[in-house]
Coordinates of C-alpha atoms in Angstrom, one line a residue:
M1 CA -17.1 -30.5 15.7
G2 CA -17.8 -28.1 13.2
F3 CA -18.1 -27.9 9.6
R4 CA -15.6 -29.7 7.6
T5 CA -16.8 -28.8 4.5
L6 CA -18.4 -25.8 2.5
R7 CA -21.4 -27.9 1.1
S8 CA -22.1 -29.1 4.8
C9 CA -22.0 -25.4 6.0
V10 CA -24.6 -24.4 3.3
D11 CA -26.7 -27.2 3.7
T12 CA -27.2 -27.2 7.2
L13 CA -27.3 -23.3 7.4
H14 CA -30.3 -23.6 4.3
N15 CA -31.8 -26.0 6.9
E16 CA -31.9 -23.2 9.6
G17 CA -33.2 -20.6 7.0
H18 CA -29.4 -18.6 7.6
V19 CA -28.7 -19.5 3.6
V20 CA -31.4 -19.3 0.6
K21 CA -30.7 -20.6 -2.6
I22 CA -31.6 -18.7 -5.7
D23 CA -32.4 -20.2 -8.8
Y24 CA -32.2 -17.3 -11.0
P25 CA -29.4 -16.7 -13.6
V26 CA -27.9 -13.7 -11.9
D27 CA -24.6 -12.1 -13.9
P28 CA -21.5 -12.6 -12.2
H29 CA -20.1 -9.2 -13.6
L30 CA -21.5 -6.7 -11.4
E31 CA -24.7 -8.1 -10.8
I32 CA -23.8 -10.7 -7.7
A33 CA -21.6 -7.9 -6.2
E34 CA -24.7 -5.5 -6.5
I35 CA -26.4 -7.7 -4.6
Q36 CA -24.0 -8.7 -2.0
R37 CA -23.5 -5.4 -1.1
R38 CA -27.1 -4.9 -0.2
L39 CA -27.5 -7.7 1.6
F40 CA -24.7 -7.3 3.9
R41 CA -26.4 -3.6 4.7
S42 CA -29.8 -5.2 5.3
G43 CA -28.2 -7.8 7.4
G44 CA -29.9 -10.3 5.1
P45 CA -29.0 -14.3 4.8
A46 CA -26.3 -15.7 2.7
I47 CA -27.3 -16.5 -0.8
L48 CA -26.6 -19.5 -3.1
F49 CA -26.7 -18.8 -6.8
T50 CA -27.1 -22.3 -8.1
Q51 CA -27.5 -21.3 -12.0
P52 CA -25.0 -17.8 -12.7
K53 CA -24.6 -17.0 -15.8
N54 CA -21.6 -18.1 -17.1
S55 CA -20.7 -20.4 -14.5
G56 CA -20.6 -24.2 -13.7
F57 CA -20.4 -23.9 -10.4
P58 CA -22.8 -22.4 -7.8
I59 CA -21.8 -18.9 -6.4
L60 CA -21.9 -18.3 -2.4
I61 CA -22.4 -15.0 -1.2
N62 CA -22.7 -13.1 2.8
L63 CA -21.5 -16.2 4.2
Y64 CA -19.8 -14.0 7.1
G65 CA -22.4 -11.6 6.8
T66 CA -23.7 -10.9 10.0
Q67 CA -22.2 -11.3 13.5
S68 CA -24.5 -14.1 14.7
R69 CA -24.2 -16.2 11.6
I70 CA -20.6 -16.2 12.1
E71 CA -21.2 -17.0 15.4
R72 CA -23.5 -19.8 14.6
I73 CA -21.0 -21.3 12.0
F74 CA -18.5 -21.2 14.9
S75 CA -21.0 -22.3 17.7
D76 CA -18.6 -25.4 18.2
S77 CA -15.5 -23.7 18.6
L78 CA -15.4 -20.0 19.6
E79 CA -15.6 -20.7 23.2
R80 CA -13.0 -23.4 22.9
V81 CA -10.7 -21.0 21.2
R82 CA -11.3 -18.2 23.7
R83 CA -10.1 -20.9 26.6
L84 CA -6.9 -21.1 24.6
V85 CA -5.7 -17.8 24.5
E86 CA -6.8 -17.3 28.6
L87 CA -4.2 -20.0 28.7
K88 CA -1.9 -18.6 26.2
I89 CA -1.9 -15.4 28.4
D90 CA -1.9 -17.0 32.3
P91 CA -1.3 -21.2 32.0
T92 CA -1.8 -21.0 35.7
E93 CA -5.4 -20.8 34.9
A94 CA -5.1 -24.7 34.0
L95 CA -4.3 -24.7 37.6
K96 CA -6.7 -22.6 39.4
K97 CA -9.7 -23.4 37.5
P98 CA -9.1 -27.2 35.9
W99 CA -13.0 -27.7 35.5
R100 CA -13.1 -25.1 32.8
Y101 CA -9.7 -26.1 31.0
W102 CA -10.3 -29.7 31.1
R103 CA -10.4 -30.2 27.3
S104 CA -8.6 -27.7 26.5
P105 CA -5.2 -30.2 25.7
Y106 CA -7.5 -32.2 23.1
D107 CA -8.6 -28.8 21.5
A108 CA -4.7 -27.7 21.2
L109 CA -4.1 -31.4 19.5
S110 CA -6.5 -29.9 16.9
M111 CA -3.8 -27.3 15.8
L112 CA -1.9 -30.1 14.2
P113 CA -2.1 -30.1 10.7
K114 CA -2.9 -34.3 9.3
M115 CA -0.8 -35.5 6.6
V116 CA -3.3 -37.4 4.1
R117 CA -2.3 -39.1 0.7
T118 CA -5.9 -37.8 -0.7
G119 CA -8.7 -36.1 -0.6
S120 CA -12.1 -34.9 -2.2
I121 CA -10.2 -31.9 -4.1
C122 CA -8.4 -34.6 -6.4
E123 CA -11.6 -35.5 -8.1
H124 CA -11.5 -33.1 -10.6
E125 CA -9.0 -31.2 -12.9
V126 CA -10.3 -28.6 -15.3
P127 CA -8.9 -25.7 -17.0
L128 CA -8.3 -22.3 -15.5
S129 CA -11.1 -20.8 -17.7
C130 CA -13.7 -23.2 -16.3
L131 CA -13.8 -21.3 -12.6
P132 CA -16.2 -18.3 -12.0
K133 CA -15.0 -14.8 -12.6
V134 CA -16.9 -12.4 -10.7
T135 CA -16.1 -8.7 -11.2
N136 CA -17.2 -6.4 -8.2
W137 CA -16.8 -2.7 -9.5
P138 CA -17.0 -1.4 -13.0
S139 CA -13.5 -0.6 -13.4
D140 CA -12.0 -3.5 -12.2
G141 CA -9.0 -4.9 -14.4
G142 CA -11.0 -8.5 -14.9
A143 CA -12.3 -11.0 -12.5
F144 CA -10.7 -11.6 -9.2
I145 CA -11.0 -14.0 -6.6
T146 CA -12.4 -12.2 -3.2
L147 CA -12.0 -15.3 -0.4
P148 CA -8.8 -17.1 -1.5
A149 CA -6.6 -18.6 1.3
V150 CA -3.0 -18.4 -0.6
Y151 CA -0.8 -20.9 0.8
T152 CA 3.2 -21.1 0.6
E153 CA 6.0 -23.3 2.5
A154 CA 9.2 -21.8 3.9
P155 CA 11.8 -22.8 0.5
G156 CA 13.7 -25.3 2.0
R157 CA 11.4 -26.3 5.4
S158 CA 8.7 -28.1 3.2
G159 CA 5.4 -28.8 5.4
P160 CA 2.4 -27.0 6.8
H161 CA 4.6 -26.1 10.1
H162 CA 6.8 -23.9 8.0
A163 CA 3.4 -22.1 6.0
N164 CA 2.0 -19.1 5.7
L165 CA -1.6 -19.0 4.6
G166 CA -2.8 -15.0 3.7
M167 CA -5.9 -13.7 2.1
Y168 CA -4.2 -11.7 -0.9
R169 CA -6.4 -11.0 -3.5
V170 CA -5.8 -13.2 -7.0
Q171 CA -6.7 -11.6 -10.5
L172 CA -8.0 -14.3 -12.7
S173 CA -8.1 -12.7 -16.2
G174 CA -7.8 -9.4 -17.9
N175 CA -4.7 -7.5 -18.3
N176 CA -2.1 -9.1 -20.5
Y177 CA -2.3 -12.6 -18.0
K178 CA -2.1 -15.4 -21.0
S179 CA -5.3 -17.2 -20.9
N180 CA -5.2 -20.2 -18.9
Q181 CA -1.7 -19.8 -17.9
E182 CA -1.2 -16.7 -15.5
V183 CA -2.9 -15.1 -12.5
G184 CA -2.1 -12.4 -10.7
L185 CA -1.0 -12.4 -7.1
H186 CA -1.3 -9.3 -4.9
Y187 CA 0.1 -8.9 -1.0
Q188 CA 0.8 -6.1 0.5
L189 CA 3.6 -5.1 3.3
H190 CA 4.0 -6.9 6.0
R191 CA 2.2 -10.4 4.8
G192 CA 3.9 -13.9 5.6
I193 CA 4.4 -14.8 1.6
G194 CA 6.4 -11.8 1.1
I195 CA 9.2 -13.5 3.5
H196 CA 8.7 -16.5 1.8
H197 CA 8.9 -15.1 -1.7
K198 CA 12.0 -13.3 -0.7
E199 CA 13.9 -16.5 0.6
A200 CA 13.3 -18.4 -2.6
L201 CA 15.0 -14.8 -4.7
H202 CA 17.9 -15.4 -2.5
R203 CA 18.0 -18.7 -3.0
G204 CA 17.5 -18.3 -6.8
E205 CA 14.4 -20.5 -6.6
P206 CA 10.8 -20.2 -7.9
L207 CA 8.3 -20.3 -5.6
N208 CA 5.6 -22.7 -5.2
V209 CA 1.9 -21.4 -4.5
A210 CA -1.5 -23.3 -3.8
V211 CA -4.6 -21.1 -3.9
F212 CA -7.3 -22.8 -1.5
V213 CA -10.8 -21.5 -2.3
G214 CA -13.8 -22.8 -0.3
G215 CA -13.1 -25.9 2.2
A216 CA -14.2 -25.5 6.1
P217 CA -15.6 -21.9 6.7
S218 CA -12.5 -21.4 9.8
M219 CA -9.8 -21.3 6.3
A220 CA -11.1 -17.7 5.3
P221 CA -10.9 -16.0 8.8
S222 CA -7.7 -17.8 9.8
A223 CA -5.8 -16.4 6.5
V224 CA -6.6 -12.7 7.8
M225 CA -5.7 -14.0 11.3
P226 CA -3.0 -11.6 12.8
L227 CA -0.7 -14.6 13.9
P228 CA 3.2 -14.5 15.8
E229 CA 5.5 -15.3 12.9
G230 CA 6.4 -18.8 12.6
L231 CA 2.8 -19.8 14.2
S232 CA 0.9 -21.3 10.4
E233 CA -2.3 -20.1 10.2
I234 CA -3.2 -23.8 9.2
T235 CA -3.0 -24.6 12.8
F236 CA -5.5 -21.8 13.9
A237 CA -7.6 -23.1 11.2
G238 CA -8.2 -26.3 12.7
V239 CA -8.7 -24.9 16.2
L240 CA -11.6 -22.6 14.8
S241 CA -13.0 -25.8 13.2
G242 CA -12.9 -28.3 16.0
H243 CA -11.1 -30.5 13.6
R244 CA -7.5 -31.6 12.0
I245 CA -6.7 -29.5 8.8
P246 CA -6.4 -32.3 6.4
M247 CA -3.1 -31.7 3.9
I248 CA -2.0 -33.9 0.9
R249 CA 1.6 -34.0 0.3
R250 CA 3.1 -34.6 -2.5
H251 CA 6.9 -35.2 -3.6
N252 CA 8.9 -31.9 -4.6
R253 CA 5.4 -30.1 -3.9
P254 CA 4.0 -27.7 -1.4
A255 CA 1.3 -29.7 0.3
I256 CA -2.5 -29.0 -0.7
Y257 CA -5.6 -28.8 1.2
A258 CA -7.4 -32.0 0.7
E259 CA -11.4 -30.6 1.8
A260 CA -10.8 -27.2 -0.5
D261 CA -13.6 -26.6 -2.8
F262 CA -10.8 -25.3 -5.4
V263 CA -7.3 -25.0 -5.6
I264 CA -5.1 -23.6 -8.2
E265 CA -1.4 -24.6 -8.1
G266 CA 1.0 -22.9 -9.6
T267 CA 4.9 -20.9 -9.3
V268 CA 6.1 -17.9 -9.1
F269 CA 9.3 -17.8 -11.1
P270 CA 12.2 -15.2 -10.4
G271 CA 11.2 -11.6 -11.8
A272 CA 8.1 -13.0 -12.9
M273 CA 5.7 -9.4 -12.7
K274 CA 3.0 -8.4 -14.6
P275 CA 0.7 -5.1 -14.1
E276 CA -2.3 -6.3 -11.5
G277 CA -5.3 -4.4 -11.1
P278 CA -7.0 -1.9 -10.8
F279 CA -9.3 -3.2 -8.0
G280 CA -11.9 -2.0 -6.0
D281 CA -10.5 -2.2 -2.8
H282 CA -10.9 -1.8 1.3
L283 CA -10.7 1.6 2.0
G284 CA -13.6 2.9 -0.8
Y285 CA -11.2 3.8 -3.7
Y286 CA -9.6 2.0 -6.4
A287 CA -6.5 0.2 -6.1
R288 CA -4.5 1.0 -9.5
Q289 CA -2.9 -0.9 -11.2
H290 CA 0.8 -1.9 -10.1
D291 CA 3.3 -4.5 -11.0
F292 CA 2.8 -7.2 -9.1
P293 CA 4.0 -11.3 -8.8
V294 CA 2.3 -13.5 -11.6
M295 CA 1.6 -17.3 -11.0
Q296 CA 2.3 -19.6 -14.2
V297 CA -0.6 -22.2 -13.4
N298 CA 0.5 -25.7 -13.3
H299 CA -3.1 -27.3 -11.9
V300 CA -6.7 -26.4 -11.2
W301 CA -8.7 -29.0 -9.0
H302 CA -12.1 -28.8 -7.3
R303 CA -14.2 -31.5 -5.4
H304 CA -17.2 -32.9 -7.0
D305 CA -19.6 -30.6 -4.8
A306 CA -17.7 -27.9 -4.8
I307 CA -19.0 -24.1 -4.1
W308 CA -17.6 -21.0 -5.3
P309 CA -17.8 -18.6 -2.1
M310 CA -17.0 -14.7 -2.8
T311 CA -17.1 -11.4 -1.0
V312 CA -17.0 -7.8 -1.8
V313 CA -14.7 -5.6 -0.8
G314 CA -15.4 -1.6 -0.6
R315 CA -16.0 1.6 1.7
P316 CA -16.7 0.0 4.9
P317 CA -18.7 -1.3 6.4
Q318 CA -18.2 -4.6 4.3
E319 CA -18.8 -8.1 4.8
D320 CA -15.2 -8.1 6.1
T321 CA -15.6 -5.7 8.7
L322 CA -16.6 -9.0 10.5
F323 CA -13.5 -10.7 9.8
G324 CA -12.4 -7.6 11.5
W325 CA -14.7 -8.4 14.3
L326 CA -14.0 -11.8 14.8
V327 CA -10.2 -11.2 14.8
H328 CA -10.7 -8.8 17.5
E329 CA -13.1 -11.2 19.7
L330 CA -10.6 -13.5 19.8
T331 CA -7.2 -11.7 19.9
G332 CA -8.5 -8.7 22.0
P333 CA -7.8 -10.0 25.4
I334 CA -3.9 -10.6 24.6
I335 CA -3.3 -7.5 23.6
P336 CA -2.0 -6.3 27.3
S337 CA 0.2 -9.1 27.2
V338 CA 1.8 -8.4 24.0
L339 CA 2.0 -4.7 24.5
P340 CA 2.2 -3.8 28.1
G341 CA 0.6 -0.9 29.3
I342 CA -1.9 -0.9 26.5
K343 CA -5.7 -1.7 27.7
S344 CA -7.3 -1.3 24.4
V345 CA -6.6 -0.7 20.7
H346 CA -8.8 0.1 18.0
A347 CA -8.6 -0.2 14.2
V348 CA -11.5 2.0 13.1
D349 CA -13.1 0.5 10.6
A350 CA -15.0 3.1 9.0
S351 CA -11.5 5.2 8.2
G352 CA -10.5 1.9 6.2
V353 CA -9.2 0.1 9.0
H354 CA -5.2 0.9 9.0
P355 CA -5.4 4.8 8.4
L356 CA -6.9 5.2 12.0
L357 CA -5.9 3.5 15.4
L358 CA -7.1 4.7 19.2
A359 CA -5.6 3.1 22.0
V360 CA -5.9 3.8 25.6
G361 CA -2.7 3.3 27.4
S362 CA -1.2 3.8 30.9
E363 CA 1.2 6.2 32.5
R364 CA 2.2 3.3 35.1
Y365 CA 5.9 5.2 36.2
Q366 CA 6.6 7.6 38.9
P367 CA 3.1 8.0 40.2
W368 CA 4.0 9.9 42.8
K369 CA 4.8 12.8 40.3
S370 CA 2.1 15.3 39.2
C371 CA 3.0 15.4 35.8
D372 CA 0.7 15.8 32.4
R373 CA 3.3 15.3 29.8
P374 CA 3.2 12.2 27.8
A375 CA 5.7 9.4 28.8
E376 CA 5.1 6.1 28.7
L377 CA 2.6 6.8 26.0
L378 CA 4.8 7.6 23.7
T379 CA 6.6 4.3 24.5
Q380 CA 3.8 2.8 23.9
A381 CA 2.9 4.1 20.2
S382 CA 6.0 3.2 19.1
A383 CA 5.4 -0.4 20.7
I384 CA 2.1 -0.1 18.2
L385 CA 3.2 0.8 15.5
G386 CA 5.9 -2.3 15.7
Q387 CA 3.4 -4.6 15.7
G388 CA 2.8 -6.4 12.3
Q389 CA 0.1 -5.0 10.6
L390 CA -0.5 -2.2 13.1
S391 CA 2.9 -0.6 11.7
L392 CA 0.6 0.2 8.8
A393 CA -1.3 3.2 11.2
K394 CA -1.3 6.1 9.5
Y395 CA -2.8 8.3 12.7
L396 CA -2.6 6.5 16.3
F397 CA -4.1 8.8 18.9
I398 CA -3.2 7.6 22.0
V399 CA -4.9 8.6 25.7
D400 CA -4.1 7.6 29.8
E401 CA -6.7 5.3 30.9
H402 CA -5.8 6.7 34.5
D403 CA -7.8 10.2 33.0
A404 CA -11.0 8.1 32.6
P405 CA -11.1 4.4 34.0
G406 CA -13.1 3.0 31.9
L407 CA -12.9 4.6 28.3
N408 CA -12.4 1.8 25.8
A409 CA -10.8 2.7 22.5
S410 CA -13.7 1.2 20.5
E411 CA -16.1 4.3 21.6
I412 CA -15.2 6.4 19.3
L413 CA -17.5 9.6 20.3
P414 CA -16.4 9.5 23.9
F415 CA -12.7 8.8 22.9
F416 CA -12.3 11.9 20.5
R417 CA -14.1 13.8 23.6
H418 CA -11.8 12.8 25.8
L419 CA -8.7 13.6 23.9
L420 CA -9.6 17.3 22.3
E421 CA -10.5 18.2 25.7
R422 CA -6.8 17.3 26.9
V423 CA -4.8 17.5 23.8
L424 CA -1.7 20.5 23.5
W425 CA -1.2 21.0 20.1
Q426 CA 2.1 22.5 20.9
R427 CA 3.4 19.2 22.3
D428 CA 1.1 16.5 21.4
C429 CA 1.7 16.0 17.7
H430 CA 4.6 13.3 16.9
F431 CA 5.3 12.7 13.3
H432 CA 7.1 9.8 11.6
T433 CA 7.7 11.3 8.0
E434 CA 9.5 9.3 4.9
T435 CA 8.0 5.7 6.4
T436 CA 5.8 3.1 4.9
I437 CA 1.8 2.9 4.7
D438 CA -0.8 0.7 3.7
T439 CA -0.2 -0.4 0.1
L440 CA -4.0 0.7 -1.0
D441 CA -3.6 3.8 0.8
Y442 CA -3.0 6.8 -2.1
S443 CA -3.0 9.6 0.3
G444 CA 1.2 9.6 0.1
S445 CA 3.4 10.3 -2.4
G446 CA 4.0 7.0 -3.5
L447 CA 3.3 3.1 -3.5
N448 CA 3.6 2.4 -0.1
T449 CA 5.0 5.8 0.9
G450 CA 3.5 8.5 3.2
S451 CA 3.8 9.5 7.2
K452 CA 2.2 9.0 10.3
L453 CA 1.1 11.1 13.1
V454 CA 1.1 10.0 16.6
I455 CA -1.0 12.0 19.1
A456 CA -0.4 11.4 23.0
A457 CA -2.8 13.3 25.5
R458 CA -3.3 13.2 29.0
G459 CA -3.8 15.1 32.1
P460 CA -6.9 17.2 33.2
A461 CA -9.1 18.9 30.5
I462 CA -7.6 22.0 29.2
R463 CA -10.6 23.5 27.3
S464 CA -14.6 22.7 26.8
L465 CA -15.5 21.7 23.5
P466 CA -17.8 23.8 21.4
D467 CA -20.6 22.5 19.9
T468 CA -22.2 25.1 17.7
P469 CA -20.9 26.4 14.6
P470 CA -20.5 30.4 15.0
S471 CA -23.0 32.1 12.9
Q472 CA -20.3 34.7 11.5
A473 CA -16.7 34.0 10.9
S474 CA -14.8 35.8 8.2
L475 CA -12.8 33.2 5.8
P476 CA -10.9 33.5 2.8
D477 CA -12.2 32.5 -1.1
G478 CA -12.9 29.6 -1.5
Y479 CA -14.4 28.5 2.3
S480 CA -17.7 28.1 3.3
D481 CA -20.7 26.4 5.1
L482 CA -19.4 25.5 8.3
R483 CA -20.6 22.7 10.2
L484 CA -21.0 21.0 13.3
C485 CA -19.2 17.6 13.0
M486 CA -18.5 16.1 16.7
P487 CA -18.0 18.6 19.7
G488 CA -14.6 20.0 19.1
V489 CA -14.4 19.6 15.1
L490 CA -15.6 21.6 12.9
L491 CA -15.9 20.9 9.4
I492 CA -15.4 23.5 6.5
Q493 CA -15.9 23.3 2.8
G494 CA -12.5 24.2 0.9
P495 CA -11.8 25.7 -2.4
K496 CA -12.1 22.4 -5.1
I497 CA -8.9 21.2 -6.3
T498 CA -8.4 20.4 -9.8
P499 CA -7.9 18.0 -11.4
E500 CA -9.9 15.2 -9.9
P501 CA -7.9 11.8 -9.6
K502 CA -7.7 9.2 -12.4
L503 CA -7.9 5.5 -12.4
E504 CA -4.5 5.5 -14.1
T505 CA -1.2 5.3 -12.2
P506 CA 0.3 8.7 -12.3
T507 CA 3.8 9.0 -13.3
D508 CA 6.5 9.9 -10.0
Q509 CA 6.9 13.4 -11.7
S510 CA 3.3 14.0 -11.3
I511 CA 2.8 13.0 -7.8
W512 CA 3.2 15.9 -5.4
T513 CA 6.0 15.2 -2.7
H514 CA 3.4 17.4 -0.3
T515 CA 5.6 20.5 0.7
E516 CA 4.4 23.9 0.4
D517 CA 5.3 23.6 -3.3
A518 CA 1.6 21.9 -4.0
P519 CA -0.3 24.3 -5.1
W520 CA -3.4 23.2 -2.7
A521 CA -1.5 24.1 0.2
E522 CA -1.6 27.6 -0.3
D523 CA -5.2 27.5 0.1
I524 CA -4.8 26.1 3.8
Q525 CA -1.8 28.7 4.6
K526 CA -4.6 31.6 3.9
L527 CA -7.0 30.2 6.3
C528 CA -4.5 29.3 8.9
H529 CA -3.4 32.9 8.4
A530 CA -6.9 34.4 8.6
I531 CA -7.4 32.8 12.1
T532 CA -6.3 35.7 14.0
A533 CA -6.3 35.5 18.0
D534 CA -9.6 36.9 18.3
H535 CA -11.3 34.8 15.1
P536 CA -14.4 32.9 16.3
L537 CA -12.9 29.6 15.1
R538 CA -10.1 29.8 17.4
A539 CA -12.0 28.0 20.1
W540 CA -12.5 24.7 17.8
P541 CA -9.2 22.4 18.3
L542 CA -9.7 20.6 15.3
L543 CA -11.1 22.2 11.8
V544 CA -11.1 19.7 9.1
I545 CA -11.3 21.1 5.2
V546 CA -13.4 19.0 3.1
D547 CA -15.0 19.0 -0.6
D548 CA -18.7 18.4 0.8
T549 CA -19.6 19.1 4.2
A550 CA -23.5 17.8 3.6
F551 CA -21.6 14.7 2.8
S552 CA -19.1 14.8 5.8
S553 CA -21.1 15.8 8.6
H554 CA -23.9 13.2 7.3
S555 CA -22.8 10.8 9.4
L556 CA -19.6 9.5 12.1
E557 CA -19.0 7.2 9.3
N558 CA -18.4 9.5 6.3
F559 CA -16.5 12.0 8.5
L560 CA -14.0 9.1 9.6
W561 CA -13.7 7.9 6.0
I562 CA -13.3 11.2 4.4
A563 CA -11.2 12.8 6.8
F564 CA -8.1 9.5 7.5
T565 CA -8.1 8.2 4.1
R566 CA -7.9 11.3 1.9
S567 CA -4.9 13.0 4.0
N568 CA -1.3 12.4 4.6
P569 CA -0.2 13.4 8.3
A570 CA 3.2 15.2 7.0
A571 CA 1.5 16.7 4.1
D572 CA -2.2 17.5 4.8
V573 CA -1.7 18.4 8.7
Y574 CA -1.6 21.9 9.7
G575 CA -1.9 24.1 12.3
V576 CA -2.7 27.8 13.2
D577 CA 0.5 29.6 14.5
S578 CA 2.3 26.4 13.8
F579 CA 5.7 26.5 14.7
V580 CA 9.3 24.0 14.4
R581 CA 11.2 24.2 17.3
Q582 CA 14.3 21.8 18.1
K583 CA 12.7 19.7 15.1
H584 CA 9.5 19.6 16.5
W585 CA 6.6 20.6 15.0
G586 CA 3.3 22.0 17.3
C587 CA 0.7 24.6 16.6
G588 CA -0.8 27.7 19.2
G589 CA -4.2 27.4 17.7
P590 CA -6.8 24.8 15.8
L591 CA -5.2 22.0 14.1
V592 CA -6.4 21.9 10.6
I593 CA -6.5 18.9 8.8
D594 CA -6.7 19.5 4.3
A595 CA -8.9 16.0 3.8
R596 CA -9.9 17.3 0.2
L597 CA -9.5 14.7 -2.8
K598 CA -6.2 15.7 -4.9
P599 CA -5.2 14.8 -8.4
H600 CA -2.9 11.8 -7.3
H601 CA -5.8 10.2 -5.2
A602 CA -7.4 7.2 -5.9
P603 CA -11.0 7.9 -7.4
P604 CA -13.7 6.8 -5.1
L605 CA -15.6 3.4 -5.8
V606 CA -19.3 4.6 -7.5
E607 CA -21.5 1.8 -8.5
D608 CA -22.6 1.2 -12.2
P609 CA -26.1 2.7 -12.5
E610 CA -27.5 0.3 -15.3
T611 CA -26.6 -2.9 -12.9
T612 CA -28.4 -1.0 -10.2
M613 CA -31.5 -0.7 -12.4
R614 CA -31.4 -4.7 -13.1
V615 CA -30.8 -5.5 -9.6
N616 CA -33.8 -3.0 -8.8
E617 CA -36.0 -5.0 -10.8
M618 CA -34.9 -8.4 -9.5
C619 CA -36.0 -6.5 -5.8
A620 CA -39.2 -5.0 -7.5
T621 CA -42.6 -6.8 -6.2
G622 CA -42.5 -10.3 -8.2
G623 CA -38.8 -10.3 -8.9
P624 CA -36.6 -13.4 -7.6
L625 CA -34.9 -11.5 -5.3
S626 CA -38.0 -9.6 -3.8
H627 CA -38.7 -11.7 -0.8
I628 CA -34.9 -11.3 0.3
L629 CA -34.4 -7.5 -0.3
R630 CA -36.0 -4.2 -0.8
N631 CA -34.7 -1.5 -3.2
D632 CA -32.9 1.0 -1.6

């Protein structure tokens, strides 16, 4: 019936060869994170460091680092969850195939949390300073919890049925947090904790918060599951783990998870804000320091055999990529029932997830008409952008399934080819300006502020895509090195923009609002004006201006990361022969994306050279990690 505790999971996987125990005293400051990144890249095992430096608890990394290991961890429950999803889509399936769904009612019972009086989590109480302090990137503002499940209950409606469980990073140390008394809570837009926090502020009350670390392996992925409002992630964790999640209820205090490895209990008082960060985040850049809620710590509990699980986020792919795979594996089939007409949606992990969505929709209305103009696709695009965290998408590309039966949004190269063969830039670009984007995306004009671009294309192909860069092309000063990215997409190295991004948060006055007044805009306008009707670049539908064409063209992943994390559509998308007609923007020639680093962007993550050298020594012949990892 699945693993009830992290310790039972680790012991079982150790016996099966999925977990390796290391007694060597590795440093939680940068070294463990460096090892984690290498383990994930190599498809290696999970590692339990039994004696990490300056830590009284063992530290576990890479537990969710391979698809096969996730399937092993949830081998007792994945198929049962799939069947519950099938019944959610069509309840009549239970009548059609009773032999397939005979146990589904019993599985549904595991969704109900089990209220208990006590549990193993209450065995020990310690100061906050006793917790492991793991730092992942050189310029991080301190130590963070990177696999937390942050639990809140709706003010005035207590109990797990009115609760939210989310994975919001928690800063344990650094900045000006009071030692042993405070931790920082960082949560982004469209997160359930924000609803509870707002309700508490409206009532003039503090918000009680509990941070769970460890416990059943189902807790972490459940905390990132995009569930409908009103459905607690605790209930999903029960289904995924195969047992009811035990929660300890106390008088006038929120419930806590009885079988967690660690629990930090605390209170967020109205107006309690302090600078949080910087933090190396999943877009591959540093999230800068900003004011976020600060939690006053009341209690820190741990069980007797506690293990501290952690992960590293950074430029994808990382371990959290597999969380995305699991989310899609379990919830992907339900998308057509939630978004009518949508056949598939793919959040492109290589672009940082939120910056780029690909979708296959369906033009179903007026089938007797021969029409190439997107119609229902635009309605479906709006529906996608109205769904929870999908609303944070910055670029949404959508095509019609009838033009290419069988095309799936996860097939990135075929999708791009299909779209670029059909798109009509005069008509098919639809901008959303002055709107919200991912909190962690610094390509916009301010925190949470930016734009979106929907590109909807349908109909027969209108062009053949070039696949050989022109040998000679007249370009303005500063432009050079034309390189093929994929058929129809040409990379051009552009003039370098100075100054380079800094880690410090820029003031409002120093952030360019991305109008034509920005100094780098003039560079792109010169290029667009140079591409005349007979220019060889005129045949290319998409031109992307980058700082380093060799790096950007090296792999599809490099291109996706550069192009869509370093551009804000309303500011950085240009066009040859562009125009505005009835407030609609379009262009007669190629679309141009300026994906150069700009001063207001966050700096990219770079590993610490000295740490890299130390880990190299550990991986060298005879080193404590030589039987697991080789030097990159």
